[in-house]
Short mmCIF file of C-alpha atoms in Angstrom, two decimals:
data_model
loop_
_atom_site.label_atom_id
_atom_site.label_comp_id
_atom_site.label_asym_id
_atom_site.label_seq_id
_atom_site.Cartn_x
_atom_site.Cartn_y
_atom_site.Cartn_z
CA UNK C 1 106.28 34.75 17.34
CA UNK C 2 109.78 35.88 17.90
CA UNK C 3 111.75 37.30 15.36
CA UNK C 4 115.56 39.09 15.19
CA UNK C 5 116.57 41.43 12.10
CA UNK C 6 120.35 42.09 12.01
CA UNK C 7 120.62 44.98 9.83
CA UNK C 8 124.07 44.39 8.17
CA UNK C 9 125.53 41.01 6.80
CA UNK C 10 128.83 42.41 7.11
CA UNK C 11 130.94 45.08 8.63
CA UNK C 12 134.39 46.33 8.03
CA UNK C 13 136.42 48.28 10.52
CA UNK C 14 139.51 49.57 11.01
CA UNK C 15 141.83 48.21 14.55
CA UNK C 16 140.99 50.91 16.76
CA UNK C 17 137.92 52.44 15.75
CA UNK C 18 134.42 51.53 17.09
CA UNK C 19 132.31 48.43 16.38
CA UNK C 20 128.44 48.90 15.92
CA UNK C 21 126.45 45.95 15.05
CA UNK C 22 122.95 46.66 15.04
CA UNK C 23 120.13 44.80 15.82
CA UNK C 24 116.01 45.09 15.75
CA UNK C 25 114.08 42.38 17.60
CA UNK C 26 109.84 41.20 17.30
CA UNK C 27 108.78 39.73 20.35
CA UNK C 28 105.05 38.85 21.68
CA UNK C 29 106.21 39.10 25.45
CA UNK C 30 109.05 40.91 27.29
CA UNK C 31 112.17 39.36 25.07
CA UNK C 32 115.61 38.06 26.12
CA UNK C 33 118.01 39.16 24.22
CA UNK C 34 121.10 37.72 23.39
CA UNK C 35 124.67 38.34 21.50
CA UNK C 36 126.72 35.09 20.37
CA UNK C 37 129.87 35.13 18.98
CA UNK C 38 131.66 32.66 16.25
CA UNK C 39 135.10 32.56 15.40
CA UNK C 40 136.38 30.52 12.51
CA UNK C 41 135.87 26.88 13.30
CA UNK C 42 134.36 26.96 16.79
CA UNK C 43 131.50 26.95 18.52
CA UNK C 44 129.23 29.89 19.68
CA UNK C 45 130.41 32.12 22.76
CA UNK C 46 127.96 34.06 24.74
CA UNK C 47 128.90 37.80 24.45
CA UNK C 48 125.93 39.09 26.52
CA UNK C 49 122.39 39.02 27.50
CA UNK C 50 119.66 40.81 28.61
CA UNK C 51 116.89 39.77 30.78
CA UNK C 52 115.26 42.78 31.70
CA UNK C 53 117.71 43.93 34.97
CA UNK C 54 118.95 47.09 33.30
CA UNK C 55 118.71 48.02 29.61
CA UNK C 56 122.89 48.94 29.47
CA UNK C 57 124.54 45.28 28.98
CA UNK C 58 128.15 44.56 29.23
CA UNK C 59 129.77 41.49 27.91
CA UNK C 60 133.08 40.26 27.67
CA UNK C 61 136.02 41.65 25.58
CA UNK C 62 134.63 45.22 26.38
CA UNK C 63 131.55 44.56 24.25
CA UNK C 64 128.42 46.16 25.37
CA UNK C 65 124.57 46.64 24.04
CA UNK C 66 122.04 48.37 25.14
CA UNK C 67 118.38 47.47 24.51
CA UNK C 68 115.89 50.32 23.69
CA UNK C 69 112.22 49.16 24.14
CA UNK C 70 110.86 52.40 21.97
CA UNK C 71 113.11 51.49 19.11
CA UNK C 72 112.97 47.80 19.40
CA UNK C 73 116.48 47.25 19.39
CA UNK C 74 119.37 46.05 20.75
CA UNK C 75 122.63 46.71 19.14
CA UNK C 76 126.12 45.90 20.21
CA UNK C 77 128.76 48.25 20.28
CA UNK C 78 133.11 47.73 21.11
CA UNK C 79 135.02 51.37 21.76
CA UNK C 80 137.84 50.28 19.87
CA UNK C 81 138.07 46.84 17.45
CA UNK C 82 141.02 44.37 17.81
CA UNK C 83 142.06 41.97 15.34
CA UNK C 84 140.77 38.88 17.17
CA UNK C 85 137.11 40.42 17.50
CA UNK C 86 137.25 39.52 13.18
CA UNK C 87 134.28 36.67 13.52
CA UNK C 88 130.27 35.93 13.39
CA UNK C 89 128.43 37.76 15.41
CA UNK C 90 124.88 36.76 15.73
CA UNK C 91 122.19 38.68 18.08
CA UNK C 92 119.27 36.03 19.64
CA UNK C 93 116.15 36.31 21.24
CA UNK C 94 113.71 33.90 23.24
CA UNK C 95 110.33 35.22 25.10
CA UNK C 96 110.35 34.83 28.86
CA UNK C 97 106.85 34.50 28.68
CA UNK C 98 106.89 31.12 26.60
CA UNK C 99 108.70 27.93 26.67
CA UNK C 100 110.82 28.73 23.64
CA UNK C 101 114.07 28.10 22.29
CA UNK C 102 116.12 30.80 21.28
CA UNK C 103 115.32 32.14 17.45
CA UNK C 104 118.94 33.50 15.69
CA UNK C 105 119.45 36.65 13.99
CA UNK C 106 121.27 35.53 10.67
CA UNK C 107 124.73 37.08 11.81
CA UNK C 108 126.72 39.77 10.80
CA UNK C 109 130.08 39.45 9.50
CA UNK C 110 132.52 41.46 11.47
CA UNK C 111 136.16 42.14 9.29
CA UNK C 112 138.80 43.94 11.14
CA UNK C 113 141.47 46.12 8.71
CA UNK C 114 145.29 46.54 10.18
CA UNK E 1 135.89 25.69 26.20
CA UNK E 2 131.82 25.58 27.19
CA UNK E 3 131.94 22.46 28.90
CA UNK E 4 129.93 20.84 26.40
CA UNK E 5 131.15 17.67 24.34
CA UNK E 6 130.46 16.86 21.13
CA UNK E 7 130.85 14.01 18.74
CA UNK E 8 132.37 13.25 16.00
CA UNK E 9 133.49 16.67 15.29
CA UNK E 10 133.59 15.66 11.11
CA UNK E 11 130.94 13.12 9.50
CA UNK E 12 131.21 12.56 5.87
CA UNK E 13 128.19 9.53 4.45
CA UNK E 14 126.41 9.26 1.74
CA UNK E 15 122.96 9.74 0.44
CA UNK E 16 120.10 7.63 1.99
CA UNK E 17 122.32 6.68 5.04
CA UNK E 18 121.82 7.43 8.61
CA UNK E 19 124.28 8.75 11.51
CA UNK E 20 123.79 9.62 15.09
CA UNK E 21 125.20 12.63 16.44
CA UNK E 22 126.44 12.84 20.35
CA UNK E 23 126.89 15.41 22.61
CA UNK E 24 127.46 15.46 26.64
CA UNK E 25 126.03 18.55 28.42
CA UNK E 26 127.65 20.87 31.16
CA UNK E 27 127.38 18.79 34.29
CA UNK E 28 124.71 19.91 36.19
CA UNK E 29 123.06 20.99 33.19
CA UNK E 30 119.65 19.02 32.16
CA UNK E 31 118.46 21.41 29.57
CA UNK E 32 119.81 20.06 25.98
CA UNK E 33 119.07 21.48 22.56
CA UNK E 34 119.71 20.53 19.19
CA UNK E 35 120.31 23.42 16.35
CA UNK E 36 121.33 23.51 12.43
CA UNK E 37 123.72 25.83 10.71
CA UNK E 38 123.36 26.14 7.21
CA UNK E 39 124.61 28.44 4.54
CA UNK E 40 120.81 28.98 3.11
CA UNK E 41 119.36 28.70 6.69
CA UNK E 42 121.49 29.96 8.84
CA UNK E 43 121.13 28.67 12.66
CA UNK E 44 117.89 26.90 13.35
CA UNK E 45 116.56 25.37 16.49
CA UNK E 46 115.71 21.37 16.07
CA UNK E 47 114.51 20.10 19.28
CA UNK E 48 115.02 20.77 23.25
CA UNK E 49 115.09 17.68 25.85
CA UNK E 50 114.95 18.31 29.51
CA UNK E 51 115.68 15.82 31.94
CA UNK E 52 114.73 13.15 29.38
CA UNK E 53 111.74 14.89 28.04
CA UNK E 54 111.44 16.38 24.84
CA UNK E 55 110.13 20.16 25.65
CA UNK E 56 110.28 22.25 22.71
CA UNK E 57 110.41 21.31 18.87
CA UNK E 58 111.40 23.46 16.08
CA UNK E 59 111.79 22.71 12.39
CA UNK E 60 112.71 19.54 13.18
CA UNK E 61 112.45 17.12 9.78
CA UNK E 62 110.53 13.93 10.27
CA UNK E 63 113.57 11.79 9.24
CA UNK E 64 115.60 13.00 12.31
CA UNK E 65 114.77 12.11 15.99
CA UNK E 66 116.73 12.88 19.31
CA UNK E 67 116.79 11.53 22.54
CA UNK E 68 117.99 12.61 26.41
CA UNK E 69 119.09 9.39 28.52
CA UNK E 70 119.38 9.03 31.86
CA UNK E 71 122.65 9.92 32.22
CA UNK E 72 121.74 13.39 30.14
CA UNK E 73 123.85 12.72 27.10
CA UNK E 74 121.90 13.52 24.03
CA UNK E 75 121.69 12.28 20.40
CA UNK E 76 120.42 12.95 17.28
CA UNK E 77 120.05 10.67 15.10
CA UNK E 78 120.24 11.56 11.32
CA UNK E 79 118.40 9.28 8.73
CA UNK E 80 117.58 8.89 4.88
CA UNK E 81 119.77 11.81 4.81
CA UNK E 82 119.77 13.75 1.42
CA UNK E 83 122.49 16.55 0.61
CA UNK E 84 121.09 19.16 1.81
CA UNK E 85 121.09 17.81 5.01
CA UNK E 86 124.89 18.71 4.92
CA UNK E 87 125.50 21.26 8.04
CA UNK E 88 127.15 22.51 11.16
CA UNK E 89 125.09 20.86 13.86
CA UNK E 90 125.50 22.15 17.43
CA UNK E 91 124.20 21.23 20.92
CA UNK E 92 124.15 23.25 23.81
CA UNK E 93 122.73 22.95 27.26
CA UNK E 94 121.61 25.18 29.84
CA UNK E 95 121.11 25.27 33.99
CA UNK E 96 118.53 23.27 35.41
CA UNK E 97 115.38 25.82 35.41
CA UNK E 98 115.43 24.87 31.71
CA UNK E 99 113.70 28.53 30.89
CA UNK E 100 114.50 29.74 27.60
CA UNK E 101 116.32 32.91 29.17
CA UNK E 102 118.96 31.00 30.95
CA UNK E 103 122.35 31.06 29.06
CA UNK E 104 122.54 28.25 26.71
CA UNK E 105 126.46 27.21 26.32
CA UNK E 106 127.38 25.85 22.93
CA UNK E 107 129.59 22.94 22.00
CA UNK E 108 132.01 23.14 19.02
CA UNK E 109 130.04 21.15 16.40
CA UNK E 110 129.49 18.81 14.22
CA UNK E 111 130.13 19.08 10.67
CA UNK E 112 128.11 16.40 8.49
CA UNK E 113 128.97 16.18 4.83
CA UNK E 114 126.53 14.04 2.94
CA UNK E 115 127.71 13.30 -0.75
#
């Protein structure tokens, strides 16, 4: 079975500075991985995914992760935070192998500091 | 906005009642899936549909069913529902391979409040 550890419930950064939210994965079969976003109120936005084309990932909002087999991880990183990246972020996997749904991560918390 | 619909976006009932939750896929889409957001569970798969089928299950309670129909809208029907059934509940679809690594596109929710 699938499982996704994100290391920190919440994170606090200053506008400007980098964002690293880091993730460790357990998968039976060569994973997909996935980062979702949540702002206040809304629904879940797909930052990024990886499938297995190349292990450097870039998303949208100049959010990228990079998934290291050897370290079982996949963490997402942002050169410099903005004020609107303040939201849920929640890193997802599902095994390509199987016929199953994707199992959530149980989000970090990402504050942003003027 | 995903492209998926949901409805109502607010549900507020009362103990031992039962709802039934909506939502409309991205067209083209035949893929749908049903999770829970809780503040104790945090976001759980329910149940997958594809085409009509159910596919997948997750920890789906025995007092709440789903179905796909023909035209691919989905619902999820709620029932005997106790207070800690209060939640965000979110749909989302995917393309038509219906593989679990294809993107899965979220609708906006909706928020049941059972007192």
């Amino acid at each position: 079975a699938q499982s996704v550890t994100q290391l920190d419930s919440h994170v606090s950064v200053s506008e400007g500075t980098p964002v690293l939210l880091r993730c460790n994965y357990s998968s039976s079969y060569s994973p997909s991985l996935f980062w979702y976003v949540q702002h206040p109120n809304k629904g879940l936005q797909l930052l990024l995914k990886y499938t297995s084309a190349a292990t450097l990932v870039k998303g949208i909002n100049g959010f990228e992760a990079e998934f290291k087999k050897s370290e079982t991880s996949f963490h997402l990183t942002k050169p410099s935070a903005h004020m609107s990246d303040a939201a849920e972020y929640f890193c997802v996997v599902s095994d390509r192998a199987g016929n199953t749904p994707l199992v959530f991560g149980k989000g970090t918390r990402l504050s942003v500091i003027a | 906005d995903s492209g998926v619909t949901q409805t109502p976006k607010h549900l507020i009932t009362a103990t031992g009642q039962r709802v039934t939750l909506r939502c409309s896929p991205r067209s083209g889409d035949l893929s749908v899936y049903w999770y829970q957001q809780s503040l104790d569970q945090g976001l759980q798969f329910l149940i997958q549909y594809y085409n009509g089928e159910e596919r997948a299950k997750g920890n789906i309670l025995e007092r709440f069913s789903a179905q796909q129909f023909p035209d691919l809208h989905s619902e999820l029907n709620l029932s005997s529902l106790e207070l800690g059934d209060s939640a965000l509940y979110f749909c989302a679809s995917s393309a038509p391979s219906g593989l679990p690594e294809e993107t899965q596109y979220f609708g906006p929710g909706t928020r049941l409040l059972v007192l």
